[in-house]
Tab-separated table of C-alpha atoms in Angstrom:
chain	number	residue	atom	x	y	z
U	81	MET	CA	26.069	21.161	-8.122
U	82	LYS	CA	23.550	18.330	-7.638
U	83	LYS	CA	20.771	20.831	-6.857
U	84	LEU	CA	21.648	22.773	-9.979
U	85	PHE	CA	21.360	19.667	-12.163
U	86	LYS	CA	17.974	18.879	-10.561
U	87	ARG	CA	16.715	22.355	-11.377
U	88	ILE	CA	17.911	22.086	-14.969
U	89	TYR	CA	16.338	18.621	-15.308
U	90	ARG	CA	12.976	19.924	-14.114
U	91	LEU	CA	13.033	22.513	-16.926
U	92	VAL	CA	13.566	19.935	-19.670
U	93	PRO	CA	10.262	19.789	-21.648
U	94	LEU	CA	8.309	16.746	-22.900
U	95	LYS	CA	10.096	14.214	-20.669
U	96	LYS	CA	7.009	12.044	-20.324
U	97	HIS	CA	6.505	11.817	-24.090
U	98	LEU	CA	10.168	11.031	-24.636
U	99	PHE	CA	10.137	8.283	-21.995
U	100	LEU	CA	6.894	6.765	-23.365
U	101	VAL	CA	8.577	6.349	-26.750
U	102	LEU	CA	11.796	5.050	-25.173
U	103	ARG	CA	9.836	2.523	-23.067
U	104	LYS	CA	8.407	0.901	-26.215
U	105	PHE	CA	11.864	-0.154	-27.336
U	106	TRP	CA	13.949	-0.373	-24.159
U	107	VAL	CA	13.463	-0.445	-20.404
U	108	PRO	CA	16.646	0.763	-18.712
U	109	SER	CA	17.992	-0.754	-15.523
U	110	ARG	CA	16.841	0.600	-12.166
U	111	ARG	CA	20.220	2.288	-11.771
U	112	ILE	CA	19.415	4.334	-14.879
U	113	PHE	CA	15.651	4.803	-14.738
U	114	GLN	CA	15.722	6.101	-11.156
U	115	HIS	CA	17.012	9.329	-12.758
U	116	LEU	CA	14.464	9.327	-15.574
U	117	HIS	CA	11.340	10.743	-13.967
U	118	PHE	CA	8.777	13.414	-14.811
U	119	VAL	CA	5.689	15.118	-13.445
U	120	GLY	CA	2.411	14.231	-15.101
U	121	ASN	CA	-0.341	11.637	-15.434
U	122	PHE	CA	0.298	8.205	-16.938
U	123	ASN	CA	-1.687	5.050	-17.528
U	124	VAL	CA	-1.045	1.777	-15.737
U	125	GLN	CA	-2.324	-1.047	-17.924
U	126	LEU	CA	-3.258	-4.270	-16.105
U	127	ASP	CA	-4.517	-6.215	-19.109
U	128	SER	CA	-6.192	-5.430	-22.433
U	129	LYS	CA	-9.301	-4.077	-20.676
U	130	LYS	CA	-8.352	-2.962	-17.197
U	131	GLY	CA	-6.071	-0.216	-15.923
U	132	PHE	CA	-5.940	3.093	-14.125
U	133	THR	CA	-4.363	6.531	-14.407
U	134	ILE	CA	-2.059	7.913	-11.746
U	135	ARG	CA	-0.248	11.206	-11.248
U	136	HIS	CA	3.545	10.958	-11.256
U	137	TYR	CA	5.123	13.583	-8.997
U	138	GLY	CA	8.671	12.405	-9.633
U	139	TYR	CA	8.760	9.951	-6.698
U	140	GLN	CA	10.363	6.520	-6.649
U	141	ILE	CA	7.257	4.286	-6.419
U	142	GLU	CA	5.335	5.819	-9.325
U	143	ASN	CA	8.548	5.993	-11.360
U	144	GLU	CA	9.222	2.295	-10.886
U	145	ILE	CA	5.658	1.424	-11.870
U	146	PHE	CA	5.991	3.633	-14.969
U	147	TRP	CA	9.105	1.827	-16.158
U	148	LYS	CA	8.478	-1.727	-14.926
U	149	GLY	CA	4.713	-2.010	-14.715
U	150	ILE	CA	2.524	-3.090	-11.813
U	151	SER	CA	3.646	-6.732	-11.802
U	152	SER	CA	7.376	-6.365	-12.386
U	153	GLY	CA	8.480	-3.457	-10.255
U	154	TRP	CA	7.772	-2.093	-6.772
U	155	GLU	CA	6.226	-4.718	-4.432
U	156	LYS	CA	5.484	-6.865	-7.463
U	157	VAL	CA	4.622	-10.043	-5.562
U	158	SER	CA	2.440	-8.228	-3.029
U	159	LEU	CA	0.612	-6.338	-5.749
U	160	SER	CA	0.039	-9.499	-7.809
U	161	ILE	CA	-1.461	-11.292	-4.804
U	162	TRP	CA	-3.529	-8.213	-3.939
U	163	ALA	CA	-4.883	-7.985	-7.478
U	164	GLU	CA	-6.178	-11.565	-7.386
U	165	LEU	CA	-7.639	-11.100	-3.915
U	166	CYS	CA	-9.511	-8.016	-5.103
U	167	GLU	CA	-11.346	-9.956	-7.802
U	168	ASN	CA	-13.752	-11.567	-5.368
U	169	SER	CA	-13.731	-9.016	-2.537
U	170	LYS	CA	-16.769	-6.832	-1.997
U	171	ILE	CA	-15.416	-4.530	0.713
U	172	ILE	CA	-11.740	-3.533	0.625
U	173	PHE	CA	-9.748	-1.316	3.012
U	174	ASP	CA	-6.406	0.314	2.179
U	175	ILE	CA	-5.022	1.547	5.495
U	176	GLY	CA	-1.953	3.741	5.102
U	177	ALA	CA	-2.831	4.386	1.462
U	178	ASN	CA	-0.240	7.061	0.605
U	179	THR	CA	-0.910	8.103	-3.029
U	180	GLY	CA	-3.191	5.110	-3.552
U	181	ILE	CA	-1.428	2.370	-5.519
U	182	TYR	CA	-3.229	-0.460	-3.722
U	183	SER	CA	-6.643	1.178	-3.630
U	184	LEU	CA	-6.427	2.258	-7.269
U	185	LEU	CA	-5.529	-1.281	-8.236
U	186	ALA	CA	-8.437	-2.627	-6.191
U	187	LYS	CA	-10.963	-0.393	-7.932
U	188	ALA	CA	-9.517	-1.029	-11.359
U	189	ILE	CA	-9.672	-4.821	-10.817
U	190	ASN	CA	-13.117	-4.779	-9.244
U	191	PRO	CA	-15.120	-1.648	-10.054
U	192	ASN	CA	-18.127	-2.980	-8.114
U	193	ALA	CA	-16.211	-3.306	-4.840
U	194	SER	CA	-16.622	-0.758	-2.060
U	195	VAL	CA	-13.093	0.552	-1.504
U	196	PHE	CA	-12.048	2.670	1.472
U	197	ALA	CA	-8.605	4.356	1.587
U	198	PHE	CA	-7.167	5.963	4.758
U	199	GLU	CA	-4.340	8.495	4.725
U	200	PRO	CA	-3.878	11.069	7.537
U	201	VAL	CA	-1.169	13.365	6.097
U	202	GLU	CA	-2.862	16.356	4.451
U	203	ARG	CA	-0.702	16.777	1.324
U	204	VAL	CA	-0.451	13.038	0.769
U	205	TYR	CA	-4.208	12.629	1.217
U	206	GLU	CA	-4.736	15.282	-1.460
U	207	LYS	CA	-2.691	13.221	-3.921
U	208	LEU	CA	-4.614	10.090	-2.963
U	209	ALA	CA	-7.990	11.809	-3.496
U	210	PHE	CA	-6.800	13.349	-6.738
U	211	ASN	CA	-5.709	9.990	-8.164
U	212	HIS	CA	-9.101	8.453	-7.425
U	213	SER	CA	-10.988	11.420	-8.886
U	214	LEU	CA	-8.735	11.246	-11.940
U	215	ASN	CA	-10.248	7.828	-12.629
U	216	SER	CA	-13.774	8.790	-11.577
U	217	PHE	CA	-13.591	6.038	-8.919
U	218	ASN	CA	-16.151	6.274	-6.128
U	219	THR	CA	-13.545	5.261	-3.517
U	220	LYS	CA	-14.156	6.730	-0.088
U	221	CYS	CA	-10.887	8.477	0.866
U	222	VAL	CA	-10.629	9.262	4.571
U	223	LYS	CA	-8.140	11.771	5.979
U	224	LYS	CA	-7.613	9.954	9.281
U	225	ALA	CA	-5.135	7.531	10.821
U	226	ILE	CA	-6.539	4.169	11.876
U	227	SER	CA	-5.620	3.518	15.517
U	228	ASN	CA	-7.001	2.116	18.802
U	229	PHE	CA	-8.699	5.392	19.803
U	230	ASP	CA	-10.885	8.084	18.287
U	231	GLY	CA	-9.465	11.594	18.631
U	232	LYS	CA	-6.219	13.431	17.901
U	233	ALA	CA	-2.598	12.288	17.707
U	234	ILE	CA	0.785	13.574	16.704
U	235	ILE	CA	2.814	12.513	13.675
U	236	TYR	CA	6.356	13.720	12.979
U	237	ASP	CA	6.298	15.197	9.521
U	238	LYS	CA	9.061	16.646	7.354
U	239	ASP	CA	9.315	19.910	5.431
U	240	THR	CA	9.274	18.068	2.099
U	241	GLU	CA	6.927	17.913	-0.836
U	242	HIS	CA	6.031	14.325	-0.035
U	243	ILE	CA	6.553	11.766	2.692
U	244	LEU	CA	6.345	7.972	2.565
U	245	SER	CA	6.658	6.973	6.222
U	246	VAL	CA	5.138	8.440	9.362
U	247	THR	CA	3.552	6.787	12.373
U	248	VAL	CA	1.219	7.824	15.156
U	249	ASN	CA	2.723	9.347	18.318
U	250	SER	CA	6.266	8.228	17.426
U	251	ASP	CA	9.162	9.622	15.426
U	252	ILE	CA	10.712	6.825	13.365
U	253	SER	CA	12.918	9.045	11.200
U	254	PRO	CA	16.736	8.882	11.555
U	255	ASP	CA	17.069	12.683	11.535
U	256	LYS	CA	14.677	13.637	14.330
U	257	GLU	CA	15.959	17.205	14.541
U	258	THR	CA	14.186	18.015	11.270
U	259	SER	CA	10.865	16.472	12.308
U	260	ILE	CA	7.776	18.696	12.592
U	261	PRO	CA	5.148	17.585	15.176
U	262	THR	CA	1.782	17.707	13.398
U	263	THR	CA	-1.690	17.007	14.777
U	264	ILE	CA	-3.875	14.525	12.878
U	265	ASP	CA	-7.240	12.844	13.427
U	266	THR	CA	-7.430	9.182	14.499
U	267	LEU	CA	-10.243	6.677	14.137
U	268	ARG	CA	-10.977	3.213	15.427
U	269	LEU	CA	-11.986	0.679	12.811
U	270	ASP	CA	-15.021	-0.450	14.815
U	271	THR	CA	-16.189	3.178	15.042
U	272	PHE	CA	-15.913	3.492	11.257
U	273	ILE	CA	-17.643	0.133	10.691
U	274	ASP	CA	-20.608	1.301	12.802
U	275	LEU	CA	-20.738	4.683	11.058
U	276	GLU	CA	-20.779	3.071	7.628
U	277	ASN	CA	-23.112	0.234	8.705
U	278	LEU	CA	-20.702	-2.353	7.277
U	279	THR	CA	-21.565	-5.995	7.777
U	280	ASN	CA	-18.241	-7.383	6.584
U	281	ILE	CA	-14.727	-6.488	5.377
U	282	ASP	CA	-13.233	-8.967	2.953
U	283	LEU	CA	-9.739	-7.616	2.358
U	284	MET	CA	-7.394	-5.179	4.083
U	285	LYS	CA	-3.950	-3.818	3.404
U	286	ILE	CA	-2.302	-2.360	6.516
U	287	ASP	CA	0.936	-0.378	6.156
U	288	VAL	CA	1.134	2.098	9.033
U	289	GLU	CA	4.798	2.009	10.019
U	290	LYS	CA	4.834	0.158	13.341
U	291	HIS	CA	1.259	1.080	14.244
U	292	GLU	CA	-0.248	-2.175	12.913
U	293	VAL	CA	-1.044	-3.584	16.370
U	294	GLU	CA	-2.943	-0.432	17.386
U	295	ALA	CA	-4.817	-0.466	14.075
U	296	LEU	CA	-5.960	-4.046	14.668
U	297	GLU	CA	-6.820	-3.279	18.307
U	298	GLY	CA	-9.240	-0.667	17.009
U	299	PHE	CA	-11.042	-3.374	15.054
U	300	GLY	CA	-12.488	-4.581	18.341
U	301	ALA	CA	-14.822	-7.602	18.209
U	302	TYR	CA	-15.238	-7.194	14.442
U	303	LEU	CA	-11.773	-8.647	13.797
U	304	LYS	CA	-12.869	-12.127	14.835
U	305	THR	CA	-16.317	-11.695	13.377
U	306	PHE	CA	-15.265	-10.538	9.916
U	307	LYS	CA	-11.984	-12.494	9.685
U	308	PRO	CA	-10.707	-10.376	6.778
U	309	THR	CA	-7.787	-11.372	4.560
U	310	LEU	CA	-4.838	-9.196	5.596
U	311	LEU	CA	-1.870	-7.970	3.598
U	312	ILE	CA	0.144	-6.455	6.429
U	313	GLU	CA	3.581	-4.994	6.983
U	314	ILE	CA	5.588	-6.444	9.904
U	315	LEU	CA	8.641	-4.288	10.586
U	316	ASP	CA	9.923	-6.061	13.686
U	317	ASP	CA	9.350	-9.080	15.914
U	318	GLU	CA	7.541	-7.067	18.572
U	319	ILE	CA	4.877	-6.112	16.057
U	320	ALA	CA	4.755	-9.728	14.866
U	321	LYS	CA	4.011	-10.955	18.380
U	322	GLY	CA	1.373	-8.273	18.924
U	323	VAL	CA	-0.442	-9.108	15.700
U	324	GLU	CA	-0.304	-12.843	16.416
U	325	LYS	CA	-1.837	-12.256	19.846
U	326	LEU	CA	-4.725	-10.290	18.393
U	327	ILE	CA	-5.595	-12.850	15.719
U	328	ALA	CA	-5.104	-15.904	17.930
U	329	GLY	CA	-8.026	-18.282	17.608
U	330	ILE	CA	-8.838	-17.291	14.040
U	331	ASP	CA	-8.253	-20.041	11.496
U	332	TYR	CA	-5.549	-18.107	9.655
U	333	GLU	CA	-2.512	-19.180	7.659
U	334	TYR	CA	0.603	-17.035	7.397
U	335	PHE	CA	2.652	-16.382	4.278
U	336	VAL	CA	5.871	-14.358	4.178
U	337	ILE	CA	6.294	-12.376	0.972
U	338	ASP	CA	9.715	-11.906	-0.641
U	339	GLU	CA	9.411	-9.408	-3.483
U	340	ASN	CA	12.305	-11.083	-5.310
U	341	SER	CA	11.756	-14.776	-4.545
U	342	GLY	CA	8.003	-15.205	-4.062
U	343	ILE	CA	5.817	-16.340	-1.181
U	344	LYS	CA	6.265	-19.033	1.444
U	345	LYS	CA	3.950	-20.447	4.096
U	346	VAL	CA	5.329	-20.035	7.618
U	347	ASP	CA	4.271	-21.133	11.104
U	348	LYS	CA	4.609	-17.741	12.768
U	349	LEU	CA	4.999	-14.052	11.998
U	350	ARG	CA	8.428	-12.480	12.228
U	351	LYS	CA	10.481	-9.694	10.795
U	352	SER	CA	11.544	-10.427	7.235
U	353	ASP	CA	13.671	-8.667	4.651
U	354	TYR	CA	10.653	-7.398	2.697
U	355	TYR	CA	8.257	-7.013	5.644
U	356	ASN	CA	4.932	-7.915	3.929
U	357	PHE	CA	2.842	-10.891	5.070
U	358	LEU	CA	-0.343	-12.390	3.738
U	359	ILE	CA	-2.681	-13.619	6.517
U	360	CYS	CA	-5.768	-15.469	5.321
U	361	LYS	CA	-8.093	-18.406	5.856
U	362	PRO	CA	-6.986	-21.752	4.303
U	363	GLU	CA	-9.753	-21.728	1.719
U	364	ILE	CA	-8.621	-18.314	0.495
U	365	ALA	CA	-4.997	-19.447	0.253
U	366	ASN	CA	-6.005	-22.605	-1.642
U	367	SER	CA	-7.978	-20.636	-4.168
U	368	LEU	CA	-5.172	-18.251	-5.123
U	369	LYS	CA	-3.329	-19.083	-8.347
U	370	THR	CA	-0.839	-16.338	-7.494
U	371	ILE	CA	0.222	-18.132	-4.301
U	372	ALA	CA	0.893	-21.339	-6.237
U	373	ARG	CA	2.857	-19.480	-8.903
U	374	PHE	CA	5.037	-17.493	-6.523
U	375	THR	CA	5.486	-20.413	-4.105
U	376	THR	CA	7.031	-22.412	-6.968
U	377	THR	CA	9.348	-19.485	-7.686
U	378	TYR	CA	10.330	-19.261	-4.012
U	379	LYS	CA	11.252	-22.975	-3.922
U	380	ARG	CA	13.317	-22.724	-7.095
U	381	ASN	CA	15.327	-19.863	-5.681
């Protein structure tokens, strides 16, 4: 019965136009709007002058951004911090880009920045590249997984239209019997840096589903030379320890991000309920108005 309703819903015409009108007068709760999705392009307005267009395929992340906006819905604290960081960043990496929310935001905020987005899954990469071409952004989209070696690896894909979470050489899905081993290309960051003749990386988002340590290992000596600001997902304490070991000796401060409460400075990395951490130099942290705003919110809660 549920499948039948889904088929009928897909056939309903002009859903986007109906929802655009509805959104002007009323934004339903998440419990309701999770069922109010469509397929088509829509605009994400950042302010009176800046924004970007993205393709909605009926998935949760784009749907939440459609209804709630970029600063009130999915990963709202992380995205707000990212947006401010992008303003003064010249070279930006989005590692584990999926359909490109973070890299699209980076390019919309700072059109002059050189933005690189990495996504190894073929059909997801195609959506990423399409979204950037939709905006005529000159983002360099790379169909490779960032790791600690150059070559080939296995991901465990699903027979679905889209996938949000895969990792290199490991099956993290709960239903492993439906997984499809798929060969992808891998790339070390230091290899890519040399190929592109990059002299610095200012800002990086790393969301690679428990492959964060390997991604940073592939940075090689450039990690401690460039000292980029990192927005990184930490899914468990083992990853936290591995990341801390790699960045030891760099004058970094750690901030745990709670997408409901805000951001809080911490002494060490660890697993948290919302997983994202900001790792940056003290002068970067002190310059961010977003950190001050969300830190106040965190304390109040």
